[in-house]
C-alpha cells in the first residue's frame, strides 16, 4: 500500500484550547519552524479574528519563508443572513494572507438550530457561499465539518448534504470532525467506508481523545480512505486532547506503509515532541508511545540479554527510527551517531573515538540527574568543548549572597553581591533587583562589563522553571531553562539544582560562557 | 448487544513493571480491595516465585474475604524436560492458594528456540502438561499466550497449535498477548475474526500501548469475539503501559452496551483512578479519557453557555456516570455563565447580580495583570469568597527576609525568617532550606503549626513557573502555580509578581488560606 496522507497540525490553534497550554508569539513561530522542518504539510496558525496576538502571528510567519509547509488561518462560515464578501470572519481569514484557510461549518442539526440559531437551509448556503468565495480568492480551502459524527448519528441525511455542499463549493478537503470526541474506531471505519462507497472524495479526519481512541480513529479513517489527518504534537488540546501526531505519523509511515512528506524526518520526531513540551512548559508524558522516555525502556534481567542478541524479539520498532533511544541498556549505536552528528561542528569523529564515549558518559550521568539538552544547545556546546579540551571558563565563582525581603507596606526586593575569580584577578559586582534571578544577572554584569563589554549585547529573552520530582514537594529538584539572544542568535542553557537560585545561576553563567566561547571569540562560526 | 465481558486487572503484576511504579504490600492490599469494590472479575496479585513480598500478598489477601473478585497468581509453564508436578514455578502457583492461576507460555517460535532454548514440540508439551496438572488441582486456569501477535505474523500455524494445546488442556481462557505492543487495531480485528471463524473459543486479550492503541485494540478484540480483557488502572505498566482499564471499562459498558460486573460501579471509576495514583505517588494524567481532571473541562465562554443549556451538544458522556465532574475553565474568553456556574457552590446567582459583575471585573483586571485561574481553583475560590464577603484571612504579613548564599566550596543555601500578624497577635517563624520557596514554606509552617495543626496535612505536590513577558528579560513578571494536596483533595493556587520569591509566597499563602477556609473550617462542603 502506498497511498499518500496529508498531515495537518493544529497545535497552534485547537491545541491552544488545552488545559494549561499557552504559547507566546515567539513560541508559536519557533514551533511552526520545527513543524516545517519535520515535513508537516499544513500548519494551522490560529484564529486571526480572536485577538491581536493571533493576527500578529500571521504577519510574522510570512517573513519566515517556511520551506514547504502551508500555513492555514482558521475561521467559521459567514454569519446567517449575510454575505461572505462582507463578513468579518471571512475578511479576517483573507487578511491573514495565508495560502490556506480552514472554514468550520455546522453539521449537527441541533447545533444549527439551537447554537447558531438559524435554519438548516441557510446553514448550507453559509457553507456554499463562504467556501465558493474563498476559492475565488485563490485560497486552498479546508472545510472542517464540526460535530460530523454526532450529526451523522442524529441525521445522516443532513450530514451528507453538508458534505456535498462543501465538495460542490470546491473545498480541497472535507474534514470530518469528532468535536466531542465520543466516536469509536469501529464507527469511524463504518462511516468512512459508507461515504467512500457513495462516492464522497477528498475526506479528512479530526479526532479528539475523549474515549482514549483518537489515534486509532485516525488510523481507521485512513484505512477506510481518508487522505488528510489533523492532530497536535503530543496530543495536547481541549479536554483529553486532540489526536496525537507523534503517534499517528510513525504508525502511518513506519508501521502501515503509507506515504507522507514527514516520513523521511521521523528520526526527528522525539526531538519535536520534547521541544514542544519545553515551550508549553509541560512535563512530557514519559509513557507516550514512540517518543516517550519510557517507550523503549526495559526493566532489567533476562530481557536485557535478549535485547542485545535479538532486539526485534523485545521491541516492536527500532527507537532510532523515531529519534528515541533505548533505556536501561546503553544505546551504543543510537546514542553515538546522534552525538557524532552534533560534534561535527568541531570535526569528524568516529564511533570508536574516546572523546565520543567520554561525552556520552557525561551526558548520561547528567541526564540521570535531571538535565535535558534538547532545548539547551548552549549548555550542550560547553559539554562538547569540555570533552574536547577547548573550553575556556569565563570566570569562577568565589561567592554570591542575595537577600530578598518584604514588609507589609513595601514591595518585595532583592539585593545581591558577588565575588568572582577572573584568571587570578578578583572581580566583584553588586545589584538591586526585584527577584533573585534579576539580581544575579545584574551583579554578574556589574562585575564583568568592564572586562567583557561584548556581554552588553546579551539579553535574557525567556526563563522557565520546572520541578523534576514534584512528589518531593518544595525541596524537589528544579530545572531552569534560559533563552538568551544577542539580537542575531538565540541560545538555550540549562541548570538543575534543588535551589532555584543556584539552578538559575548555573544556566546564567552557561549562557555568558557559551556566548564568549562561540559567538564572540570565534566569529567564523 | 448484551454479551458479557470479563475484566482482568494486572495493576499489581504486569503494572508493577512500569517506570517509577512501586507499591508496598499494604498498597497492594488496599488497591485489591478497591478493585473488588468496583466489580473487577480477576485481580492478578503477582508472581509468587519472584520474592517474599509477592508470596506474602497472597497469604494476606486470603483473610480479606473479597466480595466477588477472584485473585490470580502468575507464573510460567513448567521448565523444558521436567514435569509439572515437580516444577518450582507450578509449585509456587499452587502454594499461593488462589482460586485462579495464570500460566504464561511461549507462542512465537523464535522465543521458543532462542530465548528458552527448547524445541517447538516440547514447548507444546510444557503447555499441555502445566495446564492439565493445574486443572486437575481444581484451579481456574488462564493461559497467557505471550507474543501471540508477533508469533502469528511469524508462523501462524504454530500459533494455532499453541492455542489448541491450551484449549485442549482445559484452560478457561486463552489470552492473546501483544507483549511487545506493536499490533494495530485492524490487525487485532482480523486475527480474532479469523480465529473465531475457525472455531477457537474462550479468547481473551492483553495489550500494551506501544502504538498508542492498546485501548482500541482491546475494544476491537471484544467486538471480534473476545470475552476477557486484561489491563491496568490508569494504563500504567511496562514501557508505554498496559491497556487502560479506566478507558476500556466505560467504553465497553457505557458506550458499547456490553455487560460486565463492573458496570453498576462506573460512578466510582474516577475515585479508583485517583486512589491508585495516590498509592503510586504519580500525578495522574489530567488528560486521561473519562477520569482525568480535564476530561469534562470546557474553556471558551460561548461553549459554556451551550453546556448549561444542552450539555449533550458539547459532551459525549455525562461525567457523573464515571464519577467525574464538569470543570468550566476560566480564561480570557469566559463569560458570565461560566462564572455563575463556578459560583453555584455558594448559591444561585443571576447575570444581573452585582456580585457577579464585581467578580468579573476583578477577574479581568487580574487576568490582564497575568493571573490565570484555570488551574488555580484555590485562588479563584478565595476571590469568590472576597467578592461575597465570606473570606477569612489566615494571617497578614508583617515582613519576611531571606538570604541565599553560595561559596566556591559550599552548596548553595537559604535561610529565612518571617513575622506575621494573626488577628492582632504577632507570630514568627524561621527556616533553613536549599532554595527560597522551601524556606518560605518552612518558615510559614514554623510560624503557623502551633496555632493551626491541621496545616500539617498539606503537601506541595507541584510547582511551576512561567515568565509572562519574556521580552523584559530577567526582570519580567513570573507566574507561579502551586498544586497542594491533603491526601484526599488537590487544589491549585497562583501568584504573579516580578519577583519569583514574592509570586511563590502569594501562591503559598493562598494555598494555606484556601485549605483553612474550605476543607477545614466548613466540613459540610
Short mmCIF file of C-alpha atoms in Angstrom, two decimals, chain A residues 20-224:
data_model
loop_
_atom_site.label_atom_id
_atom_site.label_comp_id
_atom_site.label_asym_id
_atom_site.label_seq_id
_atom_site.Cartn_x
_atom_site.Cartn_y
_atom_site.Cartn_z
CA UNK A 20 -2.53 24.89 30.87
CA UNK A 21 -1.44 25.36 27.25
CA UNK A 22 -0.30 28.85 26.50
CA UNK A 23 2.30 29.63 23.85
CA UNK A 24 3.77 33.10 23.41
CA UNK A 25 4.01 34.57 19.91
CA UNK A 26 7.72 33.68 19.84
CA UNK A 27 6.91 30.11 20.92
CA UNK A 28 4.37 29.81 18.13
CA UNK A 29 6.82 30.98 15.49
CA UNK A 30 9.53 28.62 16.72
CA UNK A 31 7.13 25.68 16.85
CA UNK A 32 5.94 26.45 13.31
CA UNK A 33 9.51 26.41 12.10
CA UNK A 34 10.13 23.00 13.70
CA UNK A 35 6.90 21.63 12.21
CA UNK A 36 8.06 22.81 8.81
CA UNK A 37 11.42 21.09 9.34
CA UNK A 38 9.62 17.83 10.07
CA UNK A 39 7.72 17.92 6.80
CA UNK A 40 4.25 18.65 8.19
CA UNK A 41 2.00 19.60 5.27
CA UNK A 42 -0.23 22.20 6.92
CA UNK A 43 0.31 24.35 10.00
CA UNK A 44 -2.85 25.90 11.38
CA UNK A 45 -1.64 29.10 12.99
CA UNK A 46 -4.69 30.37 14.82
CA UNK A 47 -7.95 32.21 14.70
CA UNK A 48 -6.99 35.65 13.36
CA UNK A 49 -10.23 37.26 14.47
CA UNK A 50 -9.81 36.33 18.12
CA UNK A 51 -7.06 38.70 19.19
CA UNK A 52 -4.04 40.71 18.09
CA UNK A 53 -1.51 38.05 19.03
CA UNK A 54 -3.11 35.65 16.58
CA UNK A 55 -3.13 38.24 13.78
CA UNK A 56 0.47 39.17 14.53
CA UNK A 57 1.50 35.54 14.14
CA UNK A 58 0.33 35.56 10.54
CA UNK A 59 2.21 38.78 9.82
CA UNK A 60 5.44 37.39 11.23
CA UNK A 61 5.26 33.91 9.75
CA UNK A 62 5.13 35.34 6.23
CA UNK A 63 8.67 36.63 6.54
CA UNK A 64 9.97 33.30 7.83
CA UNK A 65 9.79 31.64 4.41
CA UNK A 66 8.89 28.15 5.56
CA UNK A 67 10.38 25.52 3.30
CA UNK A 68 7.29 23.65 2.32
CA UNK A 69 4.55 23.70 4.96
CA UNK A 70 1.41 25.62 4.10
CA UNK A 71 0.23 27.98 6.82
CA UNK A 72 -3.52 27.99 7.44
CA UNK A 73 -5.72 30.51 9.21
CA UNK A 74 -8.93 29.35 10.86
CA UNK A 75 -12.42 30.82 10.98
CA UNK A 76 -16.05 29.93 10.64
CA UNK A 77 -18.53 30.18 7.79
CA UNK A 78 -20.15 33.57 7.29
CA UNK A 79 -22.93 34.73 9.60
CA UNK A 80 -26.51 33.69 8.88
CA UNK A 81 -28.32 36.13 6.60
CA UNK A 82 -25.16 37.92 5.46
CA UNK A 83 -22.78 37.53 2.54
CA UNK A 84 -19.30 36.04 2.56
CA UNK A 85 -17.86 39.11 0.92
CA UNK A 86 -18.84 41.45 3.74
CA UNK A 87 -18.42 39.00 6.63
CA UNK A 88 -15.97 39.80 9.42
CA UNK A 89 -14.80 36.19 9.86
CA UNK A 90 -14.18 35.70 6.17
CA UNK A 91 -12.40 39.07 5.99
CA UNK A 92 -10.09 38.08 8.86
CA UNK A 93 -9.23 34.85 7.02
CA UNK A 94 -8.24 36.80 3.92
CA UNK A 95 -6.36 39.42 5.90
CA UNK A 96 -4.18 36.70 7.39
CA UNK A 97 -2.77 36.31 3.85
CA UNK A 98 -2.21 32.57 4.13
CA UNK A 99 -2.19 30.21 1.17
CA UNK A 100 -4.70 28.04 3.02
CA UNK A 101 -7.81 28.77 5.02
CA UNK A 102 -9.82 26.48 7.24
CA UNK A 103 -13.55 27.10 7.35
CA UNK A 104 -15.54 25.39 10.07
CA UNK A 105 -19.23 24.74 9.49
CA UNK A 106 -22.03 23.12 11.45
CA UNK A 107 -23.07 19.56 10.57
CA UNK A 108 -25.26 18.58 13.52
CA UNK A 109 -28.80 19.85 13.05
CA UNK A 110 -29.21 20.59 16.75
CA UNK A 111 -26.15 22.84 16.65
CA UNK A 112 -27.52 24.65 13.61
CA UNK A 113 -30.86 25.37 15.17
CA UNK A 114 -30.02 25.68 18.87
CA UNK A 115 -26.47 27.04 18.97
CA UNK A 116 -26.17 29.35 15.96
CA UNK A 117 -29.94 29.71 15.75
CA UNK A 118 -30.52 29.52 12.04
CA UNK A 119 -32.34 27.06 9.78
CA UNK A 120 -30.87 24.05 8.03
CA UNK A 121 -31.13 25.50 4.53
CA UNK A 122 -29.39 28.75 5.45
CA UNK A 123 -26.56 26.77 7.08
CA UNK A 124 -25.98 25.01 3.73
CA UNK A 125 -25.96 28.40 1.96
CA UNK A 126 -23.47 29.74 4.51
CA UNK A 127 -21.15 26.84 3.72
CA UNK A 128 -21.52 27.14 -0.03
CA UNK A 129 -21.17 30.92 -0.05
CA UNK A 130 -18.14 31.02 2.28
CA UNK A 131 -16.19 28.28 0.53
CA UNK A 132 -17.02 29.45 -3.01
CA UNK A 133 -15.95 32.99 -2.17
CA UNK A 134 -12.64 31.88 -0.60
CA UNK A 135 -11.92 29.58 -3.56
CA UNK A 136 -12.45 32.56 -5.88
CA UNK A 137 -9.81 34.42 -3.86
CA UNK A 138 -7.37 31.66 -4.78
CA UNK A 139 -7.12 30.01 -1.39
CA UNK A 140 -6.67 26.34 -0.64
CA UNK A 141 -9.84 25.74 1.38
CA UNK A 142 -10.09 23.08 4.08
CA UNK A 143 -13.64 22.55 5.28
CA UNK A 144 -13.95 21.35 8.89
CA UNK A 145 -17.32 19.64 9.39
CA UNK A 146 -17.83 20.28 13.08
CA UNK A 147 -19.57 17.52 15.09
CA UNK A 148 -19.76 15.39 11.94
CA UNK A 149 -20.09 12.05 13.72
CA UNK A 150 -22.72 13.19 16.22
CA UNK A 151 -24.51 14.90 13.35
CA UNK A 152 -24.41 11.68 11.34
CA UNK A 153 -25.91 9.73 14.24
CA UNK A 154 -28.66 12.32 14.62
CA UNK A 155 -29.47 12.92 10.97
CA UNK A 156 -27.20 11.23 8.43
CA UNK A 157 -29.09 12.71 5.51
CA UNK A 158 -28.32 16.25 6.60
CA UNK A 159 -24.70 15.35 7.34
CA UNK A 160 -24.44 14.14 3.73
CA UNK A 161 -25.92 17.42 2.50
CA UNK A 162 -23.32 19.40 4.43
CA UNK A 163 -20.59 17.22 2.95
CA UNK A 164 -21.94 17.68 -0.57
CA UNK A 165 -22.25 21.44 -0.05
CA UNK A 166 -18.54 21.59 0.81
CA UNK A 167 -17.50 19.36 -2.08
CA UNK A 168 -19.65 21.20 -4.60
CA UNK A 169 -18.37 24.58 -3.45
CA UNK A 170 -14.88 23.32 -4.27
CA UNK A 171 -13.31 22.76 -0.87
CA UNK A 172 -9.99 20.94 -1.23
CA UNK A 173 -10.53 18.68 1.78
CA UNK A 174 -13.68 17.80 3.73
CA UNK A 175 -12.55 17.12 7.28
CA UNK A 176 -14.96 15.02 9.35
CA UNK A 177 -14.54 16.30 12.91
CA UNK A 178 -15.28 14.33 16.05
CA UNK A 179 -15.57 17.54 18.02
CA UNK A 180 -16.86 15.99 21.25
CA UNK A 181 -14.53 13.01 20.96
CA UNK A 182 -17.18 10.35 21.57
CA UNK A 183 -16.74 8.27 18.42
CA UNK A 184 -15.12 4.83 18.50
CA UNK A 185 -12.87 3.22 15.85
CA UNK A 186 -15.43 0.70 14.59
CA UNK A 187 -17.88 3.55 13.96
CA UNK A 188 -15.18 5.55 12.15
CA UNK A 189 -14.38 2.60 9.87
CA UNK A 190 -18.02 2.05 9.05
CA UNK A 191 -18.86 5.71 8.34
CA UNK A 192 -15.86 6.40 6.09
CA UNK A 193 -16.43 3.15 4.22
CA UNK A 194 -20.07 4.06 3.63
CA UNK A 195 -19.14 7.55 2.42
CA UNK A 196 -16.41 6.26 0.12
CA UNK A 197 -18.80 3.70 -1.38
CA UNK A 198 -21.24 6.55 -2.03
CA UNK A 199 -18.58 8.44 -3.96
CA UNK A 200 -17.54 11.09 -1.45
CA UNK A 201 -13.94 12.08 -2.04
CA UNK A 202 -11.17 14.21 -0.52
CA UNK A 203 -12.08 13.23 3.06
CA UNK A 204 -10.01 14.13 6.09
CA UNK A 205 -10.35 13.39 9.81
CA UNK A 206 -10.04 15.38 13.05
CA UNK A 207 -10.42 13.40 16.27
CA UNK A 208 -10.44 14.13 19.98
CA UNK A 209 -9.36 11.69 22.62
CA UNK A 210 -12.35 11.54 24.96
CA UNK A 211 -12.60 7.75 24.59
CA UNK A 212 -8.85 7.19 24.55
CA UNK A 213 -9.03 6.19 20.89
CA UNK A 214 -8.20 9.34 18.87
CA UNK A 215 -5.07 7.78 17.37
CA UNK A 216 -6.90 4.57 16.47
CA UNK A 217 -9.76 6.62 15.00
CA UNK A 218 -7.28 8.47 12.79
CA UNK A 219 -5.72 5.22 11.59
CA UNK A 220 -9.18 3.73 10.95
CA UNK A 221 -10.12 6.81 8.91
CA UNK A 222 -7.00 6.49 6.76
CA UNK A 223 -7.51 2.75 6.31
CA UNK A 224 -11.05 3.50 5.14
#
